[in-house]
Amino acid sequence: MKSFSYHQPKDIREASNLLGDNWQDALLNAGGTDLLGLIKHDIEKPDHLVNLKAVKDLDKVRYQEGKGLSIGALVKLNDLAAMDIVQNKYTVLAEALQETASPQLRNMGTIGGNLCQRPRCWYFRGDFDCLRKGGELCFAADGENKYHCISGGGPCFIVHPSDPAVALLALDASVTIAGKDREYTVPLHDFFVLPEDDVMRENILQPHEIVTRIHVPDLPSNTRSGYIKFKERDVWDFAVVSVAAVLRMGSERIEGGTMAFGGVAPKPWMEKTINDALNRMEVTDTNLDSLAQIAFTDALPLAQNGYKIPLVRNLIKRVIRTLNA
Amino acid sequence: MASDKIIKSRFFFEDEVEEKLAEVPTEEPDSWQADEKLAKVGKPYSRIDGYDKVSGTARYAFDMHLPNMAQAKTLRCPLAHARIKGIDTRKAEKLSGVLAVLTHRNTPEIKWYGTSFLFDTHLRYEGDEVACVIAETESIAEQAIKLINVDYEELDHVVDAKEAMQDSAPKLYDSGNIRNGEPGTYSRGEVEKGFAQADTVIEDTYRTQIAIHNPTEVHCSVVNWDGDRLTVWDSTQGIFRVRDGVANSLNIPLNSVRVIKKYMGGGFGSKLEAGKYTVMAALAAKQIGRPVRITLDRKEMNLAVGNRPDSVQTLKGGVKKDGTLTALFHHSYGAIGAHPSNAQCSWPLKSMYKCDNVKVEEYSVYINAGRARPFRAPGHVQGFFALESLLDDLAEKINMDPLEFRLKNYADKDQVYNIPYTSKVLREAYQKGADAIGWQNRSEKPGSGRGPVKRGIGMSSQIWWGGGGPPAYATLKLNRDGTLRVIAGTQDIGTGTYTFMAQVAAEALELPMEKVEVILGDTAVAPYCGASGGSTTAPSVSPAVRNAAENMKAKLISGAAAHLEVPESQLTYQKGMVNHKTNTDKSIAIDQLVREMGEQVMVSIGKRGANPEGYMINTFGAQFADVQVDTETGKIRVNKIVAAHDIGRVLNVKTLENQMHGGVIQGLSFALMEERVIDRYTGKVVTFNMHDYKMPTIMDMPDIEMFIVSGGDPKISSTGVKGVGEPAMIPTPAAIANAVYNAIGVRIKQLPMTPDKVLNALYR
């Protein structure tokens, strides 16, 4: 582990200034659950660590009818998951939060940190000079890739590790970003980047920028939503594949909705054809089979992860059946 | 008191016969009979060291902190295969707080693994030891390691056993990559004739993965020199093995090395030998004149301190319509890593069932990866997965119930040596297990369940040795207040040895448990016992304790007779008193007697008796699994495991249940999750942490129901105990695999049965 200096700014502007303009100068510490590991294993080698703990207001959640939910970036995953409004209205988010990591990690981990976490690819985390660390090669492409992506990959094949991000994408959330001279809000859809756009980063944040809030629009009363995370063990594991669904249910059919996917791509993933097909779809076995068949038709699995295609298709059917029950 | 003699003792330690000269008593007390009810032995006493452990006052080797102690860390080779061309340690040595840097250049050439050295310039795997840094703190040592500049000549590597067997493969040794240059072979009868007699023959190939022991407590030592004498606190399963290994490496007398191990956070076979790290720490401690503590981190644990070799097993079985096994053939190869070890896994096939024609051919293959070590039932866990899968398929082919098929081929005597067993209570285990799992409700048509989540039931048999044997000794000392101290050179590796030793002594001397104290794990004060492996600790050591207690009893009667001036024959021993059979005035409590005689007299020694000639000692068992398989996700959930075992006499049902649960969980974990994955292009391990090397959590646990069908095996020893550590794990993966087949009707022939494999099998 490289030595670093530690800062505890009182406001966002000061924090942003401390971050500086260069990559790797400084890192933010929110919950810190993954940060220490990254630093200890020399994956990140910052000169400065900027702790956001003392920055005011980042740990508050506000809900306003019609406007929706506004979540401070430092809100702990467990605190958010425990809120009535989240459990009742934004069920998909509550479920994704509860599926994240372990109770201990959820007590420390923050929503902002979770969205900005680094990937878990074993080459990235290991002693391999891979593309994402500035090296020449993606070792996963022809290597051990059973957990890697089936869509959106190349030249790097990570999957994005966040559960809440998948739920928030399905909920059409947006994030507010504060930098040294401006603050702006972008749809979550535009927040994450693919390796083909920037192989060393998972999102659009510039070195001096900080995610401050997450906004989730209000939902129509006929919304039903849910999250299914498939993992190899029953707790404390990242998604092999996960599916978030936010559906507006009519009396006989789905009026419309969105689905988002984790574990399949370098960013939380959405397929337009699936969302289009949900429009006025009647939930029947035949329709579900058709929906599954059009899902991930563009996927390009690697040597060891082709199983994710039947898996994600089965989960699409399962989540809709569950919400329709 | 009984006299003694020296014998050549042979018994199975792990999967190899260990031969040692041993002093054994010529007479022993009558063995506890199978149906004998005892007052303390067998009862569910809580661990006598339980409070120390849960309160945190128990000090493990990892917790040892001596005044002025320095910390050591190891630089390991980052490449799968390399040669050191040059090494520059100057920067590291200059770092403030660094006390010493050891490399091949400034240490004696100490032999290791037969043909290699403590620091070898030919590095054969990622994790091979390159240098050791000793510093004021661990953090400084870690920083200094990164400042060592090593010029590596990268060599071609091979990390797959099949590839390594090819002539064109990079060679780890001049003699080639196949250990001993040839397979291990075995045969009995005429296998071709046997197959010709069969109505049905099945041949199939089964694969198991490399698994890492990953005990909770990492490998670690604290060493301290006092003049020429070295004390080592080590996390080890064998204090005397560490003593011998360290003394040999340092070329110092055995009586200069004292090895201490009081508590341990798991070993599972990875801590049966002296570690390089201990010798490095000892060399450094001598050099800097300070105590040194050395620990491995989790990554080192996953690279460098052992694993279960993988296996590719091609099995062929022939069976008649009536269920008679006519022939069994086993061909296998497995990777043993970069240094000598053993990947053989045919013992289940050779020994479990009655079969006259058997042939075996098995290769242990060197690859550029960490060396294999014994791992909880070496060979058997792999072997049973293949054998029991084949057996279920054979049974299905001839339309026979799998359990009936196994009963049809029940072996009434040892199949390899053709001698009787001391005892075998397996039929009862089959019966108990089948009843408890609901075998009669098992679907006879695999995969016929409705809906996406399908349920199945399967089973596996189990055989292992676990009889132990001499030499094993215990010393008892009676104090003037009537309290008792038991001393033995075994070690409690977390299995409850402290507690059962106290129970055996308290039983024989009819004392309350509180009066017994147990000292283990110290080569300087305790008489010799073997390493704790092969499920041999309890069966080897418990008779020594009982025999010592009976000797003590005889001594007490003799002392009382002298003191009371009555013949010994008129005295009896009861509950801490020596009483006259008729005259109630003539009795004396043992504490008073000790005060009369002096503590120095009240020392007795007990020795493990010889195993009976002409018998095989085996443990047996059967486990039954109830699983459900989600055919949409490929996820296997184990609902329940029923474990029914013949392990001789139970010493403590509570610690037994702990061991049984631990074994079943480790078996489940091997069946469903654990796998060391190596990147084939770089030869580097990618599963080097507890996230990527998956082990189950509490949420993944099945219900576990245990039945012990044996009362005791009086032929073996004065306590009639067999071991349980390994038997508990052996049949679990095979039982789960057969249950999975029963659930989905597709056989998964490769472990671990992860969701991708299940989905690939279902959506082929």
PDB file of N, CA, C and O in Angstrom, chain B residues 543-572:
ATOM      1  N   PRO B 543      -6.781 -44.185  23.762  1.00  0.00           N
ATOM      2  CA  PRO B 543      -6.388 -45.379  24.541  1.00  0.00           C
ATOM      3  C   PRO B 543      -5.166 -45.118  25.426  1.00  0.00           C
ATOM      4  O   PRO B 543      -5.062 -45.684  26.522  1.00  0.00           O
ATOM      5  N   ALA B 544      -4.250 -44.259  24.967  1.00  0.00           N
ATOM      6  CA  ALA B 544      -3.079 -43.940  25.787  1.00  0.00           C
ATOM      7  C   ALA B 544      -3.518 -43.268  27.083  1.00  0.00           C
ATOM      8  O   ALA B 544      -2.996 -43.557  28.165  1.00  0.00           O
ATOM      9  N   VAL B 545      -4.494 -42.380  26.977  1.00  0.00           N
ATOM     10  CA  VAL B 545      -4.997 -41.691  28.179  1.00  0.00           C
ATOM     11  C   VAL B 545      -5.689 -42.685  29.106  1.00  0.00           C
ATOM     12  O   VAL B 545      -5.465 -42.695  30.313  1.00  0.00           O
ATOM     13  N   ARG B 546      -6.525 -43.532  28.508  1.00  0.00           N
ATOM     14  CA  ARG B 546      -7.218 -44.499  29.374  1.00  0.00           C
ATOM     15  C   ARG B 546      -6.203 -45.431  30.051  1.00  0.00           C
ATOM     16  O   ARG B 546      -6.298 -45.691  31.251  1.00  0.00           O
ATOM     17  N   ASN B 547      -5.226 -45.900  29.284  1.00  0.00           N
ATOM     18  CA  ASN B 547      -4.243 -46.819  29.858  1.00  0.00           C
ATOM     19  C   ASN B 547      -3.436 -46.130  30.954  1.00  0.00           C
ATOM     20  O   ASN B 547      -3.128 -46.739  31.991  1.00  0.00           O
ATOM     21  N   ALA B 548      -3.109 -44.864  30.752  1.00  0.00           N
ATOM     22  CA  ALA B 548      -2.391 -44.119  31.787  1.00  0.00           C
ATOM     23  C   ALA B 548      -3.239 -44.006  33.049  1.00  0.00           C
ATOM     24  O   ALA B 548      -2.752 -44.121  34.171  1.00  0.00           O
ATOM     25  N   ALA B 549      -4.540 -43.788  32.858  1.00  0.00           N
ATOM     26  CA  ALA B 549      -5.437 -43.643  34.000  1.00  0.00           C
ATOM     27  C   ALA B 549      -5.568 -44.961  34.761  1.00  0.00           C
ATOM     28  O   ALA B 549      -5.611 -44.988  35.991  1.00  0.00           O
ATOM     29  N   GLU B 550      -5.623 -46.062  33.991  1.00  0.00           N
ATOM     30  CA  GLU B 550      -5.709 -47.366  34.664  1.00  0.00           C
ATOM     31  C   GLU B 550      -4.418 -47.661  35.422  1.00  0.00           C
ATOM     32  O   GLU B 550      -4.443 -48.219  36.525  1.00  0.00           O
ATOM     33  N   ASN B 551      -3.285 -47.257  34.844  1.00  0.00           N
ATOM     34  CA  ASN B 551      -2.006 -47.424  35.554  1.00  0.00           C
ATOM     35  C   ASN B 551      -1.979 -46.595  36.834  1.00  0.00           C
ATOM     36  O   ASN B 551      -1.457 -47.004  37.861  1.00  0.00           O
ATOM     37  N   MET B 552      -2.535 -45.386  36.728  1.00  0.00           N
ATOM     38  CA  MET B 552      -2.616 -44.522  37.905  1.00  0.00           C
ATOM     39  C   MET B 552      -3.474 -45.162  38.990  1.00  0.00           C
ATOM     40  O   MET B 552      -3.137 -45.169  40.169  1.00  0.00           O
ATOM     41  N   LYS B 553      -4.559 -45.758  38.557  1.00  0.00           N
ATOM     42  CA  LYS B 553      -5.468 -46.408  39.494  1.00  0.00           C
ATOM     43  C   LYS B 553      -4.735 -47.541  40.231  1.00  0.00           C
ATOM     44  O   LYS B 553      -4.837 -47.673  41.464  1.00  0.00           O
ATOM     45  N   ALA B 554      -3.981 -48.322  39.450  1.00  0.00           N
ATOM     46  CA  ALA B 554      -3.232 -49.434  40.047  1.00  0.00           C
ATOM     47  C   ALA B 554      -2.216 -48.896  41.060  1.00  0.00           C
ATOM     48  O   ALA B 554      -2.025 -49.456  42.144  1.00  0.00           O
ATOM     49  N   LYS B 555      -1.607 -47.803  40.708  1.00  0.00           N
ATOM     50  CA  LYS B 555      -0.615 -47.203  41.603  1.00  0.00           C
ATOM     51  C   LYS B 555      -1.279 -46.694  42.887  1.00  0.00           C
ATOM     52  O   LYS B 555      -0.752 -46.840  43.990  1.00  0.00           O
ATOM     53  N   LEU B 556      -2.477 -46.140  42.749  1.00  0.00           N
ATOM     54  CA  LEU B 556      -3.207 -45.635  43.918  1.00  0.00           C
ATOM     55  C   LEU B 556      -3.585 -46.776  44.856  1.00  0.00           C
ATOM     56  O   LEU B 556      -3.479 -46.660  46.081  1.00  0.00           O
ATOM     57  N   ILE B 557      -3.994 -47.878  44.246  1.00  0.00           N
ATOM     58  CA  ILE B 557      -4.360 -49.031  45.080  1.00  0.00           C
ATOM     59  C   ILE B 557      -3.117 -49.564  45.794  1.00  0.00           C
ATOM     60  O   ILE B 557      -3.138 -49.862  46.989  1.00  0.00           O
ATOM     61  N   SER B 558      -2.032 -49.630  45.056  1.00  0.00           N
ATOM     62  CA  SER B 558      -0.788 -50.109  45.637  1.00  0.00           C
ATOM     63  C   SER B 558      -0.350 -49.187  46.779  1.00  0.00           C
ATOM     64  O   SER B 558       0.036 -49.644  47.866  1.00  0.00           O
ATOM     65  N   GLY B 559      -0.447 -47.878  46.541  1.00  0.00           N
ATOM     66  CA  GLY B 559      -0.064 -46.913  47.571  1.00  0.00           C
ATOM     67  C   GLY B 559      -0.956 -47.006  48.792  1.00  0.00           C
ATOM     68  O   GLY B 559      -0.492 -46.957  49.935  1.00  0.00           O
ATOM     69  N   ALA B 560      -2.253 -47.171  48.541  1.00  0.00           N
ATOM     70  CA  ALA B 560      -3.202 -47.264  49.646  1.00  0.00           C
ATOM     71  C   ALA B 560      -2.941 -48.521  50.472  1.00  0.00           C
ATOM     72  O   ALA B 560      -3.026 -48.513  51.700  1.00  0.00           O
ATOM     73  N   ALA B 561      -2.610 -49.604  49.758  1.00  0.00           N
ATOM     74  CA  ALA B 561      -2.335 -50.867  50.446  1.00  0.00           C
ATOM     75  C   ALA B 561      -1.147 -50.712  51.392  1.00  0.00           C
ATOM     76  O   ALA B 561      -1.189 -51.158  52.542  1.00  0.00           O
ATOM     77  N   ALA B 562      -0.108 -50.030  50.902  1.00  0.00           N
ATOM     78  CA  ALA B 562       1.069 -49.818  51.726  1.00  0.00           C
ATOM     79  C   ALA B 562       0.739 -48.922  52.912  1.00  0.00           C
ATOM     80  O   ALA B 562       1.117 -49.180  54.052  1.00  0.00           O
ATOM     81  N   HIS B 563      -0.003 -47.868  52.633  1.00  0.00           N
ATOM     82  CA  HIS B 563      -0.335 -46.897  53.673  1.00  0.00           C
ATOM     83  C   HIS B 563      -1.268 -47.503  54.722  1.00  0.00           C
ATOM     84  O   HIS B 563      -1.071 -47.321  55.921  1.00  0.00           O
ATOM     85  N   LEU B 564      -2.295 -48.240  54.265  1.00  0.00           N
ATOM     86  CA  LEU B 564      -3.288 -48.790  55.192  1.00  0.00           C
ATOM     87  C   LEU B 564      -2.857 -50.145  55.754  1.00  0.00           C
ATOM     88  O   LEU B 564      -3.528 -50.699  56.620  1.00  0.00           O
ATOM     89  N   GLU B 565      -1.781 -50.644  55.201  1.00  0.00           N
ATOM     90  CA  GLU B 565      -1.237 -51.941  55.615  1.00  0.00           C
ATOM     91  C   GLU B 565      -2.270 -53.052  55.462  1.00  0.00           C
ATOM     92  O   GLU B 565      -2.594 -53.776  56.407  1.00  0.00           O
ATOM     93  N   VAL B 566      -2.844 -53.118  54.257  1.00  0.00           N
ATOM     94  CA  VAL B 566      -3.751 -54.220  53.899  1.00  0.00           C
ATOM     95  C   VAL B 566      -3.330 -54.739  52.526  1.00  0.00           C
ATOM     96  O   VAL B 566      -2.685 -54.003  51.773  1.00  0.00           O
ATOM     97  N   PRO B 567      -3.689 -55.953  52.163  1.00  0.00           N
ATOM     98  CA  PRO B 567      -3.328 -56.456  50.836  1.00  0.00           C
ATOM     99  C   PRO B 567      -4.067 -55.687  49.735  1.00  0.00           C
ATOM    100  O   PRO B 567      -5.216 -55.278  49.929  1.00  0.00           O
ATOM    101  N   GLU B 568      -3.399 -55.489  48.611  1.00  0.00           N
ATOM    102  CA  GLU B 568      -4.009 -54.783  47.473  1.00  0.00           C
ATOM    103  C   GLU B 568      -5.322 -55.421  47.057  1.00  0.00           C
ATOM    104  O   GLU B 568      -6.268 -54.747  46.665  1.00  0.00           O
ATOM    105  N   SER B 569      -5.362 -56.760  47.157  1.00  0.00           N
ATOM    106  CA  SER B 569      -6.532 -57.478  46.649  1.00  0.00           C
ATOM    107  C   SER B 569      -7.800 -57.122  47.423  1.00  0.00           C
ATOM    108  O   SER B 569      -8.906 -57.340  46.955  1.00  0.00           O
ATOM    109  N   GLN B 570      -7.636 -56.537  48.637  1.00  0.00           N
ATOM    110  CA  GLN B 570      -8.830 -56.207  49.415  1.00  0.00           C
ATOM    111  C   GLN B 570      -9.316 -54.782  49.175  1.00  0.00           C
ATOM    112  O   GLN B 570     -10.284 -54.332  49.771  1.00  0.00           O
ATOM    113  N   LEU B 571      -8.606 -54.096  48.273  1.00  0.00           N
ATOM    114  CA  LEU B 571      -8.959 -52.686  48.028  1.00  0.00           C
ATOM    115  C   LEU B 571      -9.601 -52.522  46.647  1.00  0.00           C
ATOM    116  O   LEU B 571      -9.272 -53.237  45.706  1.00  0.00           O
ATOM    117  N   THR B 572     -10.514 -51.582  46.590  1.00  0.00           N
ATOM    118  CA  THR B 572     -11.076 -51.201  45.283  1.00  0.00           C
ATOM    119  C   THR B 572     -11.019 -49.687  45.152  1.00  0.00           C
ATOM    120  O   THR B 572     -10.997 -48.967  46.147  1.00  0.00           O
TER     121      THR B 572
END
